[in-house]
XYZ file of C-alpha atoms in Angstrom:
652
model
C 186.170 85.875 110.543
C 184.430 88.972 109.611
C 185.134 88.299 105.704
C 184.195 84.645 106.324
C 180.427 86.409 107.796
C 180.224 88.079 105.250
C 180.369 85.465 102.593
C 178.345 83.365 104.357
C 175.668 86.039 105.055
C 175.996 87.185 101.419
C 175.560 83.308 100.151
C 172.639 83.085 101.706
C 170.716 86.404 100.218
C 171.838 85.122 97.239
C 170.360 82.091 97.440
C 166.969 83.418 99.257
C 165.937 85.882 97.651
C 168.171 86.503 94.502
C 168.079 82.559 92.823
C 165.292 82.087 95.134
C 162.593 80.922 92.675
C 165.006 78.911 90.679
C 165.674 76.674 93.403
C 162.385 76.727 94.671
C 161.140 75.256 91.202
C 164.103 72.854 91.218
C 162.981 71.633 94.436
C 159.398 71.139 93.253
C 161.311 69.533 89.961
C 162.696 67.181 92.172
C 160.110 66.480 94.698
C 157.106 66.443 92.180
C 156.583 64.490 89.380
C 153.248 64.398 87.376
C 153.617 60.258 86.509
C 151.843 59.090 83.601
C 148.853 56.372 84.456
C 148.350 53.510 81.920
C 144.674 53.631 80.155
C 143.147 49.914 79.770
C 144.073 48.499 76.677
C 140.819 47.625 74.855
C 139.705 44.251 74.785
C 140.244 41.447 71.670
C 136.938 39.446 71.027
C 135.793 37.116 68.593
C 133.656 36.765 66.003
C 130.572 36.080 68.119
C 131.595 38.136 71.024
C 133.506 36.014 73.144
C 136.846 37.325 75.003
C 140.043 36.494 73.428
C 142.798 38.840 75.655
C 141.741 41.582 78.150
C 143.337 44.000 80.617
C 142.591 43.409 84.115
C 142.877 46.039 86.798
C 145.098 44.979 89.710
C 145.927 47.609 92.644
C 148.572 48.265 95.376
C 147.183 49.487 98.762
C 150.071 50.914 100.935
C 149.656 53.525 103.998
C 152.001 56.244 104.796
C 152.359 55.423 108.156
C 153.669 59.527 109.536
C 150.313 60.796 107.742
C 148.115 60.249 110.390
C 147.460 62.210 113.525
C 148.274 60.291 116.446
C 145.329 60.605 118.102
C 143.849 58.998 114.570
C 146.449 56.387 114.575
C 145.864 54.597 117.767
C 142.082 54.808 117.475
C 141.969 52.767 114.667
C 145.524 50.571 114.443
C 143.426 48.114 116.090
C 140.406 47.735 113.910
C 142.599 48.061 110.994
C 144.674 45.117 112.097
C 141.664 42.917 112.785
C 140.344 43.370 109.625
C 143.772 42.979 108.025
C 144.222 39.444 110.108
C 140.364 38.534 108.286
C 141.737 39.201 104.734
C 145.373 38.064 104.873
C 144.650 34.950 107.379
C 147.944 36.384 110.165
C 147.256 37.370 113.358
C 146.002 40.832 114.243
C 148.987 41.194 116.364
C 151.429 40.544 113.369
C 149.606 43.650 111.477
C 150.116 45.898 114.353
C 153.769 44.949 114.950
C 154.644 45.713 111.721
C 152.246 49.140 111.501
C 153.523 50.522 114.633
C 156.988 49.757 113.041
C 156.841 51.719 110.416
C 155.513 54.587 112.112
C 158.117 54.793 114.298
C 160.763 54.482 110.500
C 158.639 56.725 109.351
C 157.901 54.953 106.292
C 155.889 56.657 104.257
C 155.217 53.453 101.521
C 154.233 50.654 103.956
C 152.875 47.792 101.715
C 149.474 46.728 102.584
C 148.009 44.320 100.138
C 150.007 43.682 96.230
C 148.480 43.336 92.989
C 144.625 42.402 94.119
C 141.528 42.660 92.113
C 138.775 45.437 91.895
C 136.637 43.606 94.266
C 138.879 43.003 97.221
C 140.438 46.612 96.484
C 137.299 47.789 97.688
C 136.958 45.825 100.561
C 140.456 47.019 101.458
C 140.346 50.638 101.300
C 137.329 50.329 103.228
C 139.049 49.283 106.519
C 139.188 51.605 109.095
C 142.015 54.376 108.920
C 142.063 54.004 105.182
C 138.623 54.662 104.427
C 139.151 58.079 105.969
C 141.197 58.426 102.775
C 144.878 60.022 101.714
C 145.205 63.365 103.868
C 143.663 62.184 107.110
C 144.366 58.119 107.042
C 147.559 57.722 105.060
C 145.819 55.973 102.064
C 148.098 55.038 98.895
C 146.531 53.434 96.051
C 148.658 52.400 92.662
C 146.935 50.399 89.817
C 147.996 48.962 86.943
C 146.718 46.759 84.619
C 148.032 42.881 83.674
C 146.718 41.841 80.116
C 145.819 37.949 80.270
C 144.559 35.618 77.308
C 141.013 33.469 78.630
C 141.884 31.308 75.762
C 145.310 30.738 77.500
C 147.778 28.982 75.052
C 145.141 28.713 71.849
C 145.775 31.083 69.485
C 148.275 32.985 71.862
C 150.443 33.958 69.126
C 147.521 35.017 66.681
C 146.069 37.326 69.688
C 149.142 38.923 69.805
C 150.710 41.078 72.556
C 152.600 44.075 72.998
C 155.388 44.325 75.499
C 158.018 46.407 76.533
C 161.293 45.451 77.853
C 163.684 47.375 80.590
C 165.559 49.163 77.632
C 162.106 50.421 76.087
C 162.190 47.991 73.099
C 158.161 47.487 72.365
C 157.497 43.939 70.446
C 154.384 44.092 68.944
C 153.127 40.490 68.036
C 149.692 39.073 66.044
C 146.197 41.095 66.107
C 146.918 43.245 69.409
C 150.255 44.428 68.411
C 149.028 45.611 64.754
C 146.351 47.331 66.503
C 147.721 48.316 69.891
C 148.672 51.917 68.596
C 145.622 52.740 66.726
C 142.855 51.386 68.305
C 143.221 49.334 71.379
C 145.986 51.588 73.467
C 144.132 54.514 74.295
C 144.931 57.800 76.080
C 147.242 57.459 79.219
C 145.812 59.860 82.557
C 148.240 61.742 84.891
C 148.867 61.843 88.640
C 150.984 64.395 90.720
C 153.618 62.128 93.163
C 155.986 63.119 95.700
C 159.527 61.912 96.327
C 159.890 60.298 99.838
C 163.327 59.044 99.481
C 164.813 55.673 98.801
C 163.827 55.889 95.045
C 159.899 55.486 96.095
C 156.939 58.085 95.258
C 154.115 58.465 97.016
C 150.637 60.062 95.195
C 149.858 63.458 96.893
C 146.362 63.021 96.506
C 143.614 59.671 96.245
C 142.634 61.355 93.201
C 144.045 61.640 89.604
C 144.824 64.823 87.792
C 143.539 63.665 84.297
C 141.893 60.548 84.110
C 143.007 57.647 81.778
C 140.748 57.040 78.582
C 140.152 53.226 77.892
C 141.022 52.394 74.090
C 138.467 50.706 71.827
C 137.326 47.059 71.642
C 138.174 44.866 67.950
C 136.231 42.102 67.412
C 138.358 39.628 65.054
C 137.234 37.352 62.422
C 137.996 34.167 64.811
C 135.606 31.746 65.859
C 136.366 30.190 68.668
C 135.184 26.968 67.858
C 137.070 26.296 64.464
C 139.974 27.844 66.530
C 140.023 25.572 68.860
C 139.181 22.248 66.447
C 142.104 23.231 64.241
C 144.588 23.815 67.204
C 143.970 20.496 68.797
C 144.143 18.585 65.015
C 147.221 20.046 64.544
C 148.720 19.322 68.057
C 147.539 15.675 67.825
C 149.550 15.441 64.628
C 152.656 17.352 65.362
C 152.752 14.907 68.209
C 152.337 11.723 66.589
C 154.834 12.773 63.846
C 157.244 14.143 66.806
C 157.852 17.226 64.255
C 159.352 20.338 65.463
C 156.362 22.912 64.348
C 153.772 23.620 62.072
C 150.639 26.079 61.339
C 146.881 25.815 60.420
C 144.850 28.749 58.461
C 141.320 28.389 58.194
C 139.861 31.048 55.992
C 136.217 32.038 54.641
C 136.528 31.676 50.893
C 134.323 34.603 49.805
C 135.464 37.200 52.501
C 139.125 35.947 53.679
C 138.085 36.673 57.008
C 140.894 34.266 58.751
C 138.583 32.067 61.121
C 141.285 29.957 62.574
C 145.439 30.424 62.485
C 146.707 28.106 64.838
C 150.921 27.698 65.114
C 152.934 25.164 67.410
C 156.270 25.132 67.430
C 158.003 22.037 70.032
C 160.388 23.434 73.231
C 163.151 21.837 74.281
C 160.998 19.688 76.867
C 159.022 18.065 73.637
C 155.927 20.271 74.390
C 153.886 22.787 71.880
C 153.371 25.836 72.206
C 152.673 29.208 70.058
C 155.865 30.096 69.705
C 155.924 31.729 66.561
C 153.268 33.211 64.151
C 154.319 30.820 61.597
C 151.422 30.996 59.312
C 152.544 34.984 58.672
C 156.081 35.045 59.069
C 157.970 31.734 57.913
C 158.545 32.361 53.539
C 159.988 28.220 52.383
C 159.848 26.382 49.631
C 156.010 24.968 48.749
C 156.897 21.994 46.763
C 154.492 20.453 45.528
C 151.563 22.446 46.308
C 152.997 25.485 44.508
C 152.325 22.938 40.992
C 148.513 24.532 40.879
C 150.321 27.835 40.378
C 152.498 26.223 37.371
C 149.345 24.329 35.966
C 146.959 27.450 36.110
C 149.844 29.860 34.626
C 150.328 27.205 31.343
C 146.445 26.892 31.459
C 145.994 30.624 31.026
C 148.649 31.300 28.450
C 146.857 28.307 26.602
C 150.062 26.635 25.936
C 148.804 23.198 27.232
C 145.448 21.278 27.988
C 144.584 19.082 30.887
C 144.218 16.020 28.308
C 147.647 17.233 26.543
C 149.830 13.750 26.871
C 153.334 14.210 28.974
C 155.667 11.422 29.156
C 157.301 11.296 33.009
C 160.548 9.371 31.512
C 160.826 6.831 34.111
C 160.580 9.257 36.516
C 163.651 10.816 36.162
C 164.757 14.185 34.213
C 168.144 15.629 34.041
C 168.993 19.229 33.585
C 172.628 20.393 33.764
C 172.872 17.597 35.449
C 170.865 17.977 38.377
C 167.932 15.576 38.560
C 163.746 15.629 38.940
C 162.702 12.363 40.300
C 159.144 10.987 40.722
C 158.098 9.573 44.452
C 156.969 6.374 42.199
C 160.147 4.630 41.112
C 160.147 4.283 37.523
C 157.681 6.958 36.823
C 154.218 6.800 35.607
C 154.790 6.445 32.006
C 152.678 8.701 28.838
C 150.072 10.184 31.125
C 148.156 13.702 30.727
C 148.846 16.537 32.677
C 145.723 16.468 34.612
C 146.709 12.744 36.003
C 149.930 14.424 36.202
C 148.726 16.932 38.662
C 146.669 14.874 40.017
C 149.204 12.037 41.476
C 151.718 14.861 41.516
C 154.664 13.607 38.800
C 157.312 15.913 39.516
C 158.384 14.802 35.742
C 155.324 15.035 34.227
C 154.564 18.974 35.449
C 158.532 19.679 34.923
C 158.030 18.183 31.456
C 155.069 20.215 30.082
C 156.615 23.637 31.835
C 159.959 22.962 30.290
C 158.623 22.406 27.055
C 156.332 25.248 26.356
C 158.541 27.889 28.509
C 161.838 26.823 27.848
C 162.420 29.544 25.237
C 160.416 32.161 26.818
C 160.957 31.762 30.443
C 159.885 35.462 31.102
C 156.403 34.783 30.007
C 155.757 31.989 32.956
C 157.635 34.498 35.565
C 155.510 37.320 34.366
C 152.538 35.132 34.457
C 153.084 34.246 38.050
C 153.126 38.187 38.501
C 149.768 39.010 37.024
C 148.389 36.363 39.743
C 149.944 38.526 42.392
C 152.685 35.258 43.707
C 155.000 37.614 43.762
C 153.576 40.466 46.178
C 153.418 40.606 50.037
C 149.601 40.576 51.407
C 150.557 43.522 53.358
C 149.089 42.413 56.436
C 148.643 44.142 59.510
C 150.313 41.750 61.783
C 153.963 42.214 61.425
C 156.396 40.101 60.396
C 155.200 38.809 56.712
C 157.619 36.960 55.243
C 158.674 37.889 51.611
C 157.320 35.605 48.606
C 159.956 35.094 46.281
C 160.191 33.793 42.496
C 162.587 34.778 40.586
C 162.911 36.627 37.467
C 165.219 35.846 34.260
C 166.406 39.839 34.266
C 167.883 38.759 37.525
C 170.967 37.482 36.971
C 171.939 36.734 40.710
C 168.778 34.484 41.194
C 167.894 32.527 37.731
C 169.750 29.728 36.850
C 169.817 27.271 33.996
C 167.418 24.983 35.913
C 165.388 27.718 37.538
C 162.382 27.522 35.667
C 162.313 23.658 35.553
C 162.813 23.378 39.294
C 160.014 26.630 39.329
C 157.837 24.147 38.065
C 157.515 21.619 41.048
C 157.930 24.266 43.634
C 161.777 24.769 44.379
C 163.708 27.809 44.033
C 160.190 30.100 45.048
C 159.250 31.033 48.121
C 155.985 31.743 50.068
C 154.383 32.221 53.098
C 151.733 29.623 54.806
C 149.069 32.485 54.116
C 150.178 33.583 50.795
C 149.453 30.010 49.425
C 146.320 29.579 51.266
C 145.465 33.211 49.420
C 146.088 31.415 46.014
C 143.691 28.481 46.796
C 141.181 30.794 48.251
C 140.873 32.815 44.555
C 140.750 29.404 43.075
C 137.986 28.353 45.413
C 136.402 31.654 45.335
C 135.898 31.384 41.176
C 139.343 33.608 40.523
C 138.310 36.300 42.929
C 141.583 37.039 45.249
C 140.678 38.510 48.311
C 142.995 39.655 51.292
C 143.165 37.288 54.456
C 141.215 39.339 56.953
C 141.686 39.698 60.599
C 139.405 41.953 62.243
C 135.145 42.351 61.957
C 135.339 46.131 63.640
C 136.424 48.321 65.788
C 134.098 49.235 68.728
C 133.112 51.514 71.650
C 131.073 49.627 74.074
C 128.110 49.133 71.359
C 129.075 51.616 68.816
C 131.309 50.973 65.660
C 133.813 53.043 65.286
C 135.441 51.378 62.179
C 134.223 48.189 60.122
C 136.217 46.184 58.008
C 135.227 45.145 54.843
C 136.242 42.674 52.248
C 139.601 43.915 50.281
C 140.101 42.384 46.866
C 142.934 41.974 45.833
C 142.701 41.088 42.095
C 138.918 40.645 40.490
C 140.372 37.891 38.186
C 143.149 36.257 38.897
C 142.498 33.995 35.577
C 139.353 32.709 33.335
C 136.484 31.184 34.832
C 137.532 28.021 31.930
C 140.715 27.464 33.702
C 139.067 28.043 37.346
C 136.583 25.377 36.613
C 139.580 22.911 35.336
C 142.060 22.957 38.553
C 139.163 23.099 40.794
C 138.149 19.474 39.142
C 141.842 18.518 39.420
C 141.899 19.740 42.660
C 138.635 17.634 43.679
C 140.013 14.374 41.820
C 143.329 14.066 43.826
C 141.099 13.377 46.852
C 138.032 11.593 44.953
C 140.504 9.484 42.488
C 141.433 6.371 43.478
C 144.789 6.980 42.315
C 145.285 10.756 43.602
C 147.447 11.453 46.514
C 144.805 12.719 48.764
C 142.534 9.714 48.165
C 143.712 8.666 51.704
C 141.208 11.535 52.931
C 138.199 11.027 50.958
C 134.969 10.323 52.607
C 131.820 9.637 50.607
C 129.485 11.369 52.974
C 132.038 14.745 52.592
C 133.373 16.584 49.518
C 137.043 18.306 50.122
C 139.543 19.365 47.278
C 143.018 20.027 47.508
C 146.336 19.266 47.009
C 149.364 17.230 48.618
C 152.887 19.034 49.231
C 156.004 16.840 50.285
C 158.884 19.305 49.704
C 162.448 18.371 50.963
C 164.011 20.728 53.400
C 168.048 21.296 54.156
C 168.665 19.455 50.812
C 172.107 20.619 50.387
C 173.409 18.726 53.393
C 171.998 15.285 53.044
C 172.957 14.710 57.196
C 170.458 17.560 57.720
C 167.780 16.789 54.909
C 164.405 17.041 56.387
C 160.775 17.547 54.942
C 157.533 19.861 54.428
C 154.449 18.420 54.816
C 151.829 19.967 53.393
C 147.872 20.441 52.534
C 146.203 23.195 50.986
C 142.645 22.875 49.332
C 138.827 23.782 50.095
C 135.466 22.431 51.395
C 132.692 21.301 50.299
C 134.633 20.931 46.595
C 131.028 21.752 44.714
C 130.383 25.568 46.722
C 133.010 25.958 48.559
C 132.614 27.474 52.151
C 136.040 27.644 53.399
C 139.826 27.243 52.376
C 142.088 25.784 54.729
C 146.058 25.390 54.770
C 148.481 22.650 56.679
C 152.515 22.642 56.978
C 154.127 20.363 59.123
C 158.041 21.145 59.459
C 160.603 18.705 60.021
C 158.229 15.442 61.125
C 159.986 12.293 62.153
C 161.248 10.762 58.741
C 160.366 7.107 60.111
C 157.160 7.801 61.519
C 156.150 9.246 57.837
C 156.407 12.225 55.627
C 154.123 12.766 52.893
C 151.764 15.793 52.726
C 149.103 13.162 52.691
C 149.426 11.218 55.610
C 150.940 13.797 57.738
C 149.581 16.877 57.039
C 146.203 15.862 55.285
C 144.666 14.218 58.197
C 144.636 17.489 60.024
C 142.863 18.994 57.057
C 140.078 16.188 56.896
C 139.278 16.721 60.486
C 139.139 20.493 60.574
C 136.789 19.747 57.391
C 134.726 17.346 58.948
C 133.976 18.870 62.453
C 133.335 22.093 61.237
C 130.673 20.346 58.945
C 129.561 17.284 61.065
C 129.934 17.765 64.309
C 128.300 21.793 64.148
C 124.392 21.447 64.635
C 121.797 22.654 62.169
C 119.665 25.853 63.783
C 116.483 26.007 62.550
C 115.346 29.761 62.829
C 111.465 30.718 63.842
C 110.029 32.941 62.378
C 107.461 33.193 65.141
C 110.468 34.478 67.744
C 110.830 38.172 65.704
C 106.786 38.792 66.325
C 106.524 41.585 69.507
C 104.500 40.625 71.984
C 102.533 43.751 73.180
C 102.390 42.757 77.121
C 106.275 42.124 76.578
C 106.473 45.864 75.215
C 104.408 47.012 77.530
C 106.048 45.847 80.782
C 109.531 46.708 79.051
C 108.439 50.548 78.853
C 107.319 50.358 82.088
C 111.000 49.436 83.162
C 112.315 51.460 80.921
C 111.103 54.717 81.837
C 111.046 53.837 86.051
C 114.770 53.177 85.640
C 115.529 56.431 83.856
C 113.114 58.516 86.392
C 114.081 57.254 89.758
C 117.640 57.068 90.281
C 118.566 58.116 93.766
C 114.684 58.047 94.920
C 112.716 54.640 95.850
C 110.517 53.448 92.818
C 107.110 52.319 93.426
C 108.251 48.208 92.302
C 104.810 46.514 93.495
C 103.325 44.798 90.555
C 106.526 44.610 88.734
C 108.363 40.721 88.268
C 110.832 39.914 90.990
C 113.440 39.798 88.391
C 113.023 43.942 86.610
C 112.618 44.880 90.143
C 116.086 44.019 91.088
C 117.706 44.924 88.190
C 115.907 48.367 88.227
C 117.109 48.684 92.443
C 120.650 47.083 91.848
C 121.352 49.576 88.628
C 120.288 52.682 91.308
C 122.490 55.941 91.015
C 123.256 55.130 95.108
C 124.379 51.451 95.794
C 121.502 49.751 98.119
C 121.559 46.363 99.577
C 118.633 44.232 98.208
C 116.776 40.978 99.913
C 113.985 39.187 97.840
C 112.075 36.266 99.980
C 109.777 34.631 97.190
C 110.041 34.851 93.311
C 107.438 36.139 90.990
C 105.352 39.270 91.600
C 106.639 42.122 93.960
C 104.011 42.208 96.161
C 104.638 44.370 99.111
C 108.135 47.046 99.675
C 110.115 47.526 102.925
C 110.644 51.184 101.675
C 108.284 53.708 100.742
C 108.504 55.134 97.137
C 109.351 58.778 97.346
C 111.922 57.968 100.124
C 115.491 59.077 98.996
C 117.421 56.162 99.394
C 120.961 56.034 101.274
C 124.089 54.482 100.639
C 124.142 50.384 101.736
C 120.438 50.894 102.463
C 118.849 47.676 102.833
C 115.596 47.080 100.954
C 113.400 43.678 101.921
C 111.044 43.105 98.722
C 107.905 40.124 98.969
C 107.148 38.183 96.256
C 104.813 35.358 95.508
């Protein structure tokens, strides 16, 4: 027994005063925890300011119900419930049931109120007990912050997100995602919390050790109005067609700030939703659209002519044995490659390409790669899909009919955007400029970083062959026998061209189609570039570029034109009107004198009165009975005002 002492005795020396500060810091370790607190992600606007995804502020209200004194306790439990029974609409008597409760558990987490907004936060920790704070009433406040889209499902994809999941994975998706770490996160703030068992940790103080640092605003290139004319033209189609997706770019031709991107892909319920970014992501085969590519390369390298004579064979070709029909049974005949183009003869593009290239294949492929076709936009937003054509020094791609099917838009590969960026430089006079997202980057009203246009090539090819596929491009919609006639209108100019590539071709039980658009309005200066792929729409509703996809186009085209009103500016609005001035200076400098002290108001309108009392250093209540001039002030100027102080001002 006396051995067993002695250990016991010795043990506890040890552990006192020998390992005593080691286990006093575990114990702190273990109880304490400095917990990181979110900073509000910045907020995503448009062009013209308004709010495309923002983080809102929600807060948790519990009490620790053993804080209090008792004496404290059961002077207020009662008001506390009755206010409680006002805000939650249950009985006072419920409240106090429950309170007294978890006094008696000692529960030191009791839930008051979940994820509420700023103002009722306020109004709760108000109430009596918990507006005598954390040490003497038990007060526990959490926040945290719930990002939400005011555009709800428009553009949702576009936007972007970032989330994280329980494992930690972050998916960063469309504007906010490429931006989230530089810009928009901002710099988290830290809180000390103590362990009260069960897993749960309560803040040791209603304050927070460093405070959180908001991140910056970006304003994007979006307007809000094309946005939302191009999503619903493309939902209208997708659902008449029954198609399982598609995506809509809408870009300024001169800046390739992106002023639209819409993308709807169906769910298993039939409805559409954003549920990729298609327009970034999804590389397939252009078909027919990629044929302005294959014209402007020969055009360049001067090998052909738009008036050059082609002869479409009946509409067939064979090559190894694989075929290249025409949509027109039996072909078109001897016609020139610009009629070619313009009714889109698979044989008649195939024909001229094969016969100027088929020695020197390398010299199309390497035209293709002075135009850029074959390099990623290196976008921001993640996720680009690659653009592929392939090259004769690689074996494991080229084939004996590569270049011929090349020619009509099989066997390459491109993104929605990456074609749009084409027709943009053709639109834009052979200047290829980078689709842009974002306008700036912003601190309340200061800009931190703009964004300015990015070229990408000066010249993408001669202003002689610019000027001869942008008339091409403007006869398959004006030309009676072009396959965009469908969308001409004589009181609106649009060029493009139709795409109607087959999808899944290898398996003729799965063959499906790509409808496309891709062209620019007005034709004569144009303004804007736009882009339309439809996947996979229902093959006996219809599925040629033009009656699927180039509908979309020609209403995008003609809202943005029609239906937007002229604005006039006057001049006479930018003269400054000196009584204007005047009365603003007054304001000015009363509201950056007086900020806890009553202003002398009389004389001033009813209106900079109460902005000048309501914008006060101390929050007062104000009452104004009349409108016009303050004539006469319940409180004396010179009087230092006091918290919820009510001020009655007279106008007439």
């Amino acid at each position: 027994m006396f051995v067993f002492i002695f250990l016991v005795v010795y043990k506890l020396v040890d552990i006192q005063f020998i390992q005593g500060d080691k286990y006093r810091d575990l114990g702190v370790k273990r109880a304490v925890e400095n917990v990181e607190i979110p900073a509000n992600r910045g907020n995503v606007y448009s062009a013209d300011g308004s709010l495309l995804a923002t983080s809102i502020p929600k807060y948790d209200i519990r009490l620790d119900a053993v804080q209090p004194q008792n004496k404290t306790f059961h002077e207020y439990i009662k008001p506390l419930c009755d206010s409680l029974a006002k805000f939650t609409g249950k009985p006072a008597s419920y409240h106090q049931q429950r309170i007294r409760k978890a006094r008696a558990n000692k529960n030191r987490y009791y839930l008051i109120a979940r994820d509420i907004g700023y103002s009722d936060y306020l109004r709760v920790r108000n109430f009596p007990l918990l507006e005598l704070g954390a040490i003497k009433g038990g007060l526990i406040v959490e926040q945290n912050t719930k990002r939400e889209h005011p555009m709800g499902g428009i553009a949702h994809r576009s936007i972007g997100y970032e989330r994280v999941d329980e494992d930690g994975n972050v998916t960063r998706a469309g504007i906010d995602g490429a931006y989230g770490e530089e810009y928009l996160k901002g710099t988290n703030g830290h809180r000390l919390k103590q362990k009260i068992g069960n897993g749960q940790w309560k803040p040791i103080t209603d304050y927070n050790q460093t405070e959180p640092k908001d991140g910056y605003d970006v304003y994007t290139t979006i307007d809000v109005n094309i946005q939302d004319i191009a999503h619903h033209a493309l939902l209208e189609q997708l659902e008449k067609y029954k198609a399982d997706h598609g995506c809509v770019v809408v870009m300024e031709t001169q800046t390739g700030e992106v002023k639209a991107i819409a993308n709807l892909g169906r769910n298993s319920e039939g409805n559409y939703y954003e549920r990729r970014n298609y327009a970034v992501w999804e590389s397939h085969e252009p078909g027919s659209t990629f044929k302005l590519m294959a014209l402007t390369a020969a055009l360049e390298d001067k090998v052909i002519d738009t008036s050059d004579v082609v002869d479409t064979k009946n509409g067939i070709l064979s090559f190894y044995g694989k075929k290249v029909r025409d949509s027109k049974r039996g072909g078109y005949g001897k016609i020139s490659i610009g009629k070619a183009f313009e009714v889109s003869s698979n044989t008649g593009i195939v024909s001229a390409i094969d016969q100027h290239y088929r020695s020197n294949p390398k010299k199309f492929v390497e035209r293709l790669y002075q135009m850029n076709l074959n390099q990623k936009l290196d976008l921001p937003i993640l996720g680009e899909g690659e653009p592929i054509i392939p090259h004769p020094d690689n074996k494991k791609r080229w084939s004996g009919i590569a270049l011929q099917w090349m020619a009509y838009g099989y066997g390459v590969s491109f993104t929605p955007l990456q074609t749009l960026t084409f027709y943009n430089a053709i639109a834009n006079n052979g200047e290829m400029v980078k689709p842009q997202f974002l306008k700036e980057v912003k601190e309340f009203d200061e800009t931190i970083v703009p964004f300015k246009k990015e070229i990408i090539n000066p010249r993408i090819c001669s202003q002689e062959t610019v000027s001869k596929v942008k008339q091409l491009l403007k006869n398959v919609v004006d030309k009676e026998h072009g396959t965009g006639h469908k969308l001409y209108s004589p009181n609106f100019s649009m060029a493009g061209k139709t795409g109607t590539c087959q999808k899944d071709y290898a398996n003729k039980d799965k063959l499906n189609y790509i409808s496309s658009f891709a062209g620019f309005f007005p034709a004569e200066n144009p303004k804007y570039s736009c882009i339309v792929v439809i996947h996979e729409p229902d093959k006996s509703v219809g599925y040629y570029g033009a009656d699927v996809s180039g509908p979309v186009f020609k209403k995008i085209a003609q809202k943005i034109y029609t239906d937007t009103p002229l604005v006039d500016e006057v001049e006479t609005l930018e003269l400054v009107d000196a009584k204007t001035k005047s009365d603003f200076d007054t304001y000015f400098e009363l509201a950056q004198k007086y900020k806890t002290i009553m202003p002398d108001v009389v004389g001033m309108s009813a209106m900079d009165a109460l902005a000048l009392l309501e914008n006060m250093d101390v929050e007062v209540k104000v009452k104004l009975n009349g409108s016009g001039i303050i004539k006469k002030q319940s409180v004396d100027k010179s009087i230092k005002l006091k918290k919820n102080q009510v001020i009655v001002l007279e106008a007439s």
